[in-house]
CSV table of C-alpha atoms in Angstrom, one decimal:
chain,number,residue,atom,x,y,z
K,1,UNK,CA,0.0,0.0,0.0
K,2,UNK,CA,1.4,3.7,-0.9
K,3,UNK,CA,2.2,6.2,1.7
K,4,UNK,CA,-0.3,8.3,1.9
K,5,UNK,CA,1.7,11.7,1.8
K,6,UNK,CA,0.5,13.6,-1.0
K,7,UNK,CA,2.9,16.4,-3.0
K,8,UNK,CA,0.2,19.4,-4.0
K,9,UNK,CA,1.4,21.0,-7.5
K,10,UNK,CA,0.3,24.0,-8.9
K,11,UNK,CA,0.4,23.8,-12.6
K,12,UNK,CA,0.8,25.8,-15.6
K,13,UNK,CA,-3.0,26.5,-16.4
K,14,UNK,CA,-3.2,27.2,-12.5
K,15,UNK,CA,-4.9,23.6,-11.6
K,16,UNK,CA,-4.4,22.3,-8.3
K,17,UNK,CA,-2.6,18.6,-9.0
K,18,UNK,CA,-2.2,16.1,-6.0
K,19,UNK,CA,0.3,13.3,-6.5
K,20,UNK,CA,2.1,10.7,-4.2
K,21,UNK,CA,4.9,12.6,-2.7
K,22,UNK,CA,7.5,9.6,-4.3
K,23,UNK,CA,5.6,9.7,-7.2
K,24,UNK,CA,6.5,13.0,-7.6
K,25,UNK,CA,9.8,12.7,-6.5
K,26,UNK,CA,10.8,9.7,-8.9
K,27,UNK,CA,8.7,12.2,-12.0
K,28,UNK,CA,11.4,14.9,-11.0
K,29,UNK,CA,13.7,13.0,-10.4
K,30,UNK,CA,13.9,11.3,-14.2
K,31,UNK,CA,12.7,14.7,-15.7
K,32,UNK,CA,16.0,16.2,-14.9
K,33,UNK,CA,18.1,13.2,-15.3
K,34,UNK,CA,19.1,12.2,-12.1
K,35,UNK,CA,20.0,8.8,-10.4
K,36,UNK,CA,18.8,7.8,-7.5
K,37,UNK,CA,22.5,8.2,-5.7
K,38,UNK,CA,23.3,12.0,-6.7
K,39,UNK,CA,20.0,12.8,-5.5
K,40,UNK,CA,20.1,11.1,-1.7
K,41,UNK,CA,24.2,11.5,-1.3
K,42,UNK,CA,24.8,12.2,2.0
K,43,UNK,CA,21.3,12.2,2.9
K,44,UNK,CA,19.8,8.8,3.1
K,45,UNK,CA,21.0,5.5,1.9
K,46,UNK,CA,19.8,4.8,-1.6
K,47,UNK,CA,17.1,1.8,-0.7
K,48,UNK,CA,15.0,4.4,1.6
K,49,UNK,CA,15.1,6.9,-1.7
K,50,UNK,CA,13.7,3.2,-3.5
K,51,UNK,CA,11.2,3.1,-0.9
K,52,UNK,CA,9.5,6.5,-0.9
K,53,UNK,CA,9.7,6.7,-4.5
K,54,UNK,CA,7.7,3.4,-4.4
K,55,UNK,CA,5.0,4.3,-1.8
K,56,UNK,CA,6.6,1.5,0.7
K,57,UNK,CA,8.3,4.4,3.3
K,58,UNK,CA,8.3,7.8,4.0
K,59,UNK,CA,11.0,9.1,5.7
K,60,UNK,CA,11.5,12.0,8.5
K,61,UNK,CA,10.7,15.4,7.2
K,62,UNK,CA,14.0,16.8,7.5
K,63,UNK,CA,15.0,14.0,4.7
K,64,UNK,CA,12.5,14.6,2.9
K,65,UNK,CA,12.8,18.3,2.7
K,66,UNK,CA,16.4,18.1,1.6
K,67,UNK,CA,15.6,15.3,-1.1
K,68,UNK,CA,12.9,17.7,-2.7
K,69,UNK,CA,15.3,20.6,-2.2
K,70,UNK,CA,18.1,18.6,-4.3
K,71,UNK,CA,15.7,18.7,-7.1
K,72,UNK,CA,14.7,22.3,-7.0
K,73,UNK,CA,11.6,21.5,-5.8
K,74,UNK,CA,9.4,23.5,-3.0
K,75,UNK,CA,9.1,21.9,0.7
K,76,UNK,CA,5.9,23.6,1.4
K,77,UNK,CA,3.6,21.8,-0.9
K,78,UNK,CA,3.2,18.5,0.9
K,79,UNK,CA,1.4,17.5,4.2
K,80,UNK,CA,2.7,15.0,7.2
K,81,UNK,CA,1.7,14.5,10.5
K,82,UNK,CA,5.0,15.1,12.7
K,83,UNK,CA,5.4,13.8,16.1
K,84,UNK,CA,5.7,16.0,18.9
K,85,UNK,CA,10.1,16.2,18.9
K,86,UNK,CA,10.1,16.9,15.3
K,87,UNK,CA,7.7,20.0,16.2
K,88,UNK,CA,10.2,20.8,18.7
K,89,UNK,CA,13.3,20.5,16.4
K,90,UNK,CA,11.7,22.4,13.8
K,91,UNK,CA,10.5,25.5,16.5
K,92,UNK,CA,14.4,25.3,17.5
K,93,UNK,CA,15.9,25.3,13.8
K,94,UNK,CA,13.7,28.5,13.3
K,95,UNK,CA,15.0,30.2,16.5
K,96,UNK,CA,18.3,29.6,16.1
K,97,UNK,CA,18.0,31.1,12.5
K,98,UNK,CA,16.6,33.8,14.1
K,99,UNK,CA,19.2,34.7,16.5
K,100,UNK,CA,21.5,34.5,14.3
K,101,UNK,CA,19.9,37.3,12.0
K,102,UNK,CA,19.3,39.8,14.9
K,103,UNK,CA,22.8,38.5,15.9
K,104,UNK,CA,21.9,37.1,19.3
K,105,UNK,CA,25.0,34.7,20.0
K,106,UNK,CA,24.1,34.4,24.0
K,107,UNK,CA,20.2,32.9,23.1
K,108,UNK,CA,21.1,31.0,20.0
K,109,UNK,CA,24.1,28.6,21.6
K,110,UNK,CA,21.2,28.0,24.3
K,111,UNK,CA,18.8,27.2,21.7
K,112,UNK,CA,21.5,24.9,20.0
K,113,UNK,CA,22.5,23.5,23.3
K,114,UNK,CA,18.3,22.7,23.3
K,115,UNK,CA,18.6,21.3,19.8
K,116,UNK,CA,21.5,18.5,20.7
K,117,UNK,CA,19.5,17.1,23.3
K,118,UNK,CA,16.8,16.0,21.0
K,119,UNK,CA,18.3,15.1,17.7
K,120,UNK,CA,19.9,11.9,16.4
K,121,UNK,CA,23.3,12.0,16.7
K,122,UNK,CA,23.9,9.5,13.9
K,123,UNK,CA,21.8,12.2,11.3
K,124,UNK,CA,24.2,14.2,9.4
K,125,UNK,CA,21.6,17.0,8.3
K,126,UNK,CA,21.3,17.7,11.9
K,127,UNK,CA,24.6,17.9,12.8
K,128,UNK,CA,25.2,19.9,9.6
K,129,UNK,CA,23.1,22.5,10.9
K,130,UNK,CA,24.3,22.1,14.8
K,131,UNK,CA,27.7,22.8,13.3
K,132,UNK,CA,26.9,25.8,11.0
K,133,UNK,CA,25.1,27.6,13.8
K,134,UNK,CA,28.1,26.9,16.0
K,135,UNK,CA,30.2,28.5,13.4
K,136,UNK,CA,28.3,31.5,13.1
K,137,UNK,CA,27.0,32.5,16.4
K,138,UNK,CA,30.6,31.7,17.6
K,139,UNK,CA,32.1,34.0,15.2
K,140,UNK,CA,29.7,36.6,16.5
K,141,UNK,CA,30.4,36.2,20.1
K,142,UNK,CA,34.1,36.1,19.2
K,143,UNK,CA,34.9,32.4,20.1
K,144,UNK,CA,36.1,31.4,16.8
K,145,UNK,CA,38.5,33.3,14.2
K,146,UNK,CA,37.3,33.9,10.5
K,147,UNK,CA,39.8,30.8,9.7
K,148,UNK,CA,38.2,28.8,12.4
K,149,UNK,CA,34.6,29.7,11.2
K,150,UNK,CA,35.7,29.0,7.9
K,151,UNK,CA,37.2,25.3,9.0
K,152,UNK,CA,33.9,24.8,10.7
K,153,UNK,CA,31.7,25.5,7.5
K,154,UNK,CA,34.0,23.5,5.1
K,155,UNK,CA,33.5,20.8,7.9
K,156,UNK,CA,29.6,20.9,8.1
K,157,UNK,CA,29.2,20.9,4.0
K,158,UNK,CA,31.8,17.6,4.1
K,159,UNK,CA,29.2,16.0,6.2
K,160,UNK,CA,26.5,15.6,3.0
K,161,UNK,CA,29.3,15.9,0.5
K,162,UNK,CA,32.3,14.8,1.0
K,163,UNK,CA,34.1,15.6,-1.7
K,164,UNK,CA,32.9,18.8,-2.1
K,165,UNK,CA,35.0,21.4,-4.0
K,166,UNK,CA,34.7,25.4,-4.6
K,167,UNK,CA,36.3,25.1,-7.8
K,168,UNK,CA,33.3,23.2,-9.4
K,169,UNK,CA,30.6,24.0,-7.0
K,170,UNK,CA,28.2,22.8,-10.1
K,171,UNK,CA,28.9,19.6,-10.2
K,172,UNK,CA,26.5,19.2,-6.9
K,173,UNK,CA,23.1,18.8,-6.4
K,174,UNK,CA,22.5,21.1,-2.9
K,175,UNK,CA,19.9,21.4,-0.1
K,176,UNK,CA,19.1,25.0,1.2
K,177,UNK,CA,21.4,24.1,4.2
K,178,UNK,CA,24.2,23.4,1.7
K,179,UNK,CA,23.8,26.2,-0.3
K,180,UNK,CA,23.7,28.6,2.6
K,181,UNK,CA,26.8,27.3,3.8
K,182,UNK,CA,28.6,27.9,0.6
K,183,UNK,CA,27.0,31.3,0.5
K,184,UNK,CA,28.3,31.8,4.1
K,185,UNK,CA,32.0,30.2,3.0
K,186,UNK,CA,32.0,33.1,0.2
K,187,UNK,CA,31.5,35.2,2.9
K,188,UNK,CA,34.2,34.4,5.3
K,189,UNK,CA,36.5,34.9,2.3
K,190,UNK,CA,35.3,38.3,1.6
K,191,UNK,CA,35.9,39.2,5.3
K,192,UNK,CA,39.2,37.8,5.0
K,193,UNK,CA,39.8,40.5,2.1
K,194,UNK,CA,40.0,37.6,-0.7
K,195,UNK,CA,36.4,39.9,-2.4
K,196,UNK,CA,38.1,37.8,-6.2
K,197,UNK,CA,37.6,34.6,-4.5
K,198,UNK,CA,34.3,35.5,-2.8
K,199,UNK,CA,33.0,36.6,-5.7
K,200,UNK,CA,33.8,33.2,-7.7
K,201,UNK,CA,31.8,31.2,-5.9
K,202,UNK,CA,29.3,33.4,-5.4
K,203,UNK,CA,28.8,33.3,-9.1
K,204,UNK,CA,28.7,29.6,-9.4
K,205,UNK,CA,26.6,29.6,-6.8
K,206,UNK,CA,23.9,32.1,-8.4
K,207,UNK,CA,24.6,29.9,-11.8
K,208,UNK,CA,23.3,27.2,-9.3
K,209,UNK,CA,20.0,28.3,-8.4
K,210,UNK,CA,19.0,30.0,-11.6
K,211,UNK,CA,19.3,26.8,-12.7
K,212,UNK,CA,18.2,24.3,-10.4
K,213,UNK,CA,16.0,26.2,-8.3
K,214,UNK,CA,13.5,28.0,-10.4
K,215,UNK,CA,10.6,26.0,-8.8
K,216,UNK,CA,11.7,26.5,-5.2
K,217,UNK,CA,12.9,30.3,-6.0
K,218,UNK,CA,9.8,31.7,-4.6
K,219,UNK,CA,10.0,30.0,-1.1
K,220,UNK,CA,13.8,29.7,-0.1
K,221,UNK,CA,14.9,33.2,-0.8
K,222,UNK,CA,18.0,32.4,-2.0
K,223,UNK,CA,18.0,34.4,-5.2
K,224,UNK,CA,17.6,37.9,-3.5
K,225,UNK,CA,20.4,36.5,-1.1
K,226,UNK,CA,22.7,35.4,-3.2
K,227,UNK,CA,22.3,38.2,-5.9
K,228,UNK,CA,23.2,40.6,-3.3
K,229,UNK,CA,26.2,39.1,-1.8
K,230,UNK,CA,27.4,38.4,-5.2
K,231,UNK,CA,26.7,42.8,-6.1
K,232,UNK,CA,28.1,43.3,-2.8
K,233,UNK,CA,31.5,41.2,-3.8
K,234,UNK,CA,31.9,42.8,-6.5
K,235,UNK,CA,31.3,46.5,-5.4
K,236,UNK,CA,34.3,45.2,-2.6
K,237,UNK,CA,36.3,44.5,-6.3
K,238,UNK,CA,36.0,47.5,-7.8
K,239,UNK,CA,33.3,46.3,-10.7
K,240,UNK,CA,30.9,49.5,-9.8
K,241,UNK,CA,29.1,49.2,-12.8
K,242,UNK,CA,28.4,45.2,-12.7
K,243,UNK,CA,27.6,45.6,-8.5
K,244,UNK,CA,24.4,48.3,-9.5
K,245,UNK,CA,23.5,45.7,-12.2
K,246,UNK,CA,23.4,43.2,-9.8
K,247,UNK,CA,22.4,44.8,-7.2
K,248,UNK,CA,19.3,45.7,-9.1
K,249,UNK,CA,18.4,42.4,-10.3
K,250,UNK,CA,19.1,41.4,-6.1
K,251,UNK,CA,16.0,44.6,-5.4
K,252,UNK,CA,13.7,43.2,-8.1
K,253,UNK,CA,14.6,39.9,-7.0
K,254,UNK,CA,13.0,40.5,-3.3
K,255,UNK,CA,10.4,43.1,-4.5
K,256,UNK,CA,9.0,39.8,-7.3
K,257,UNK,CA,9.2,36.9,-4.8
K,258,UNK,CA,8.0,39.1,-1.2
K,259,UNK,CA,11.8,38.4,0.7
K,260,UNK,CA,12.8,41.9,2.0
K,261,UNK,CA,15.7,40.8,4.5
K,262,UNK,CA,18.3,42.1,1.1
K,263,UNK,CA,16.8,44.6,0.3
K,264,UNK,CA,17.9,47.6,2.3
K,265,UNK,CA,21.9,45.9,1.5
K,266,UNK,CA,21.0,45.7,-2.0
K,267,UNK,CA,20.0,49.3,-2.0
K,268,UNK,CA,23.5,50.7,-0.4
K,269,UNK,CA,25.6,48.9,-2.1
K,270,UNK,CA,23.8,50.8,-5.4
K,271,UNK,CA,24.7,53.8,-3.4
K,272,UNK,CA,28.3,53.2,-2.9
K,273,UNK,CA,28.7,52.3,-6.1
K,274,UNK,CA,26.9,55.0,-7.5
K,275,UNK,CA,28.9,57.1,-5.7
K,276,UNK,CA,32.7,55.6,-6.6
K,277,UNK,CA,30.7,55.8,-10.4
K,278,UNK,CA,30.9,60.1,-9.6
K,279,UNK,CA,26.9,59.9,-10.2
K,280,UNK,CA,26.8,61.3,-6.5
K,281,UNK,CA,22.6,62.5,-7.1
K,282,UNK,CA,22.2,58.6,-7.7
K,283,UNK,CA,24.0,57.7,-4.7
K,284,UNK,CA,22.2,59.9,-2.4
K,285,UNK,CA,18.7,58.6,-3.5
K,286,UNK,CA,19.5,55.1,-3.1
K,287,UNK,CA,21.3,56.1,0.8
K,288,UNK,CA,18.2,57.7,1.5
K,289,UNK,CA,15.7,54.4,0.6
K,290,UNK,CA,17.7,52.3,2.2
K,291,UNK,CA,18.4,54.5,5.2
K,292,UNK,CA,14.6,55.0,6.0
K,293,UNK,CA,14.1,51.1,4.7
K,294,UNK,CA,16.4,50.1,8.1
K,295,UNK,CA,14.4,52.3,10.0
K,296,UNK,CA,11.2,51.3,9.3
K,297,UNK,CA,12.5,47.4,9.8
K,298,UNK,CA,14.4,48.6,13.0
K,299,UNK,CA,18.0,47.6,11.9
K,300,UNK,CA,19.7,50.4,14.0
K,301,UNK,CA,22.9,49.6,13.6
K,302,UNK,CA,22.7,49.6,9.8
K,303,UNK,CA,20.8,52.4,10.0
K,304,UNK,CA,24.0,54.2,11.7
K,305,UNK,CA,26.8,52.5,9.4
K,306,UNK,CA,24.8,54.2,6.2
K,307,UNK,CA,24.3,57.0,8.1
K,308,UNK,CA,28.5,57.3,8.6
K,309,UNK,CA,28.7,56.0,5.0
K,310,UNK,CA,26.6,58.5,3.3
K,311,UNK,CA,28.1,61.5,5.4
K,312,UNK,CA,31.7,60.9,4.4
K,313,UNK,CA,31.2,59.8,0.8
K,314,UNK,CA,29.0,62.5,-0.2
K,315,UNK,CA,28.5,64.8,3.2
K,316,UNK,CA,24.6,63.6,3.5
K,317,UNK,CA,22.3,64.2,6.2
K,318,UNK,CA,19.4,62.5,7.4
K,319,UNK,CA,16.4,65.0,8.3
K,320,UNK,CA,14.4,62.5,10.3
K,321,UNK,CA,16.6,60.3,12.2
């Protein structure tokens, strides 16, 4: 008897489809070409991939999740009943994200600490994201150096792939986690003051998801992410005129799909660049949108580093502050 998880699909003329989630999984699966193996490595053995794709088992969401993420596909479209500690790993996963946004190191290693304690020790997509938090809330609270952050990243992607390599980052199939990992690798290296490198891989990573994630663009919000880091590297190189391209594509990017967290970022690096480009009128209309965007979002403290910015590039000030 099939599982009775069903994958809901919206289609082209705008029906509503409903398909056996390993039905739909196999379908993608042989549209795009894939074995069995690229898709589950380092996820799940290749017999529970059989399985689901046969109706017989349905594994934990978490595996599930990063299976249809592999294939580009989005994780909000299919219905299971959890039991009570995966509600509780998923409530901590979306705190500890949270912390480290509004960069609360203190809260988030408690919330990890919380996370351990309930997890399988044996899973590797748990203790991929156990370790990447580590990495970055410890960078934050200044336990860790940007070579040991970086160490710890390159660690946590080897866990799912272990030959994993930033010269070819396209010869991969990734889960969000992965993805954000690289994204956050990229960005170790531009802290480090290697903006070339950072920028390389952020390119292969946005060839990445243009082309393996049109379907899941809309809910992972890594295109607005990645387009801005990638404008941001560049602006960092000296390419002015390809970081406001970018950079543009990164505000349209969040505007089309409803993620905003890039956009204020997206809008000061135009700025900077504008500025460095000697089109200084340009400059001070993108600082002033994204100086009242971090106010109306409450990021004060990028509110006063474009504030700074903005006054000793071009002398601007603020009226309402």
């Amino acid at each position: 008897m099939k599982n009775s998880v069903y994958y809901v699909w919206k289609g082209c003329e705008r029906r509503m489809n409903v398909y056996f989630l390993g039905e739909y999984i196999k379908k993608q699966r042989e549209k795009l070409g894939l074995t069995q193996e690229q898709v589950c490595e380092g996820i799940c053995e290749q017999v529970t991939l059989s399985r689901l794709e046969n109706g017989r088992q349905t594994p934990s969401r978490t595996r599930v999740n990063a299976l249809l993420q592999r294939l580009g596909l989005p994780e909000d479209r299919y219905y299971m009943i959890l039991t009570k500690n995966e509600l509780e790993i998923e409530a901590l996963k979306k705190e500890i994200i949270a912390c480290n946004a509004l960069d609360s190191a203190k809260e988030g290693f408690s919330k990890v600490e919380q996370l351990e304690k309930l997890v399988n020790t044996d899973d590797n997509l748990e203790k991929q994201f156990i370790l990447r938090s580590k990495a970055l809330l410890g960078y934050l609270a200044g336990r860790y150096t940007k070579e040991e952050k970086l160490r710890m990243l390159i660690q946590a992607i080897g866990l799912t792939i272990p030959d994993f390599d930033l010269e070819i980052i396209g010869s991969h199939l990734y889960t969000v986690d992965e993805m954000k990992i690289i994204n956050q690798i990229a960005g170790v290296y531009s802290d480090m003051g290697q903006n070339k490198k950072a920028a390389d891989i952020y390119y292969q990573l946005l060839k990445y998801v243009q082309k393996h994630q049109q379907e899941a663009v809309i809910s992972s919000g890594m295109l607005p992410m990645v387009l801005g880091n990638y404008a941001r590297a560049l602006d960092l190189c000296g390419y002015y005129k390809d970081a406001v391209d970018y950079a543009q594509r990164g505000i349209e990017a969040c505007v089309r799909y409803g993620h905003y967290q890039m956009l204020y970022a997206c809008l000061a690096i135009q700025a900077e660049s504008y500025h460095f480009m000697k089109q200084d009128e340009k400059s001070a209309e993108a600082y002033h949108e994204a100086y009242y965007l971090c106010k109306v979002i409450g990021r004060k403290e990028s509110m006063l580093a474009i504030q700074e910015e903005a006054k000793n590039y071009i002398g601007l000030e603020f009226r309402f502050k």
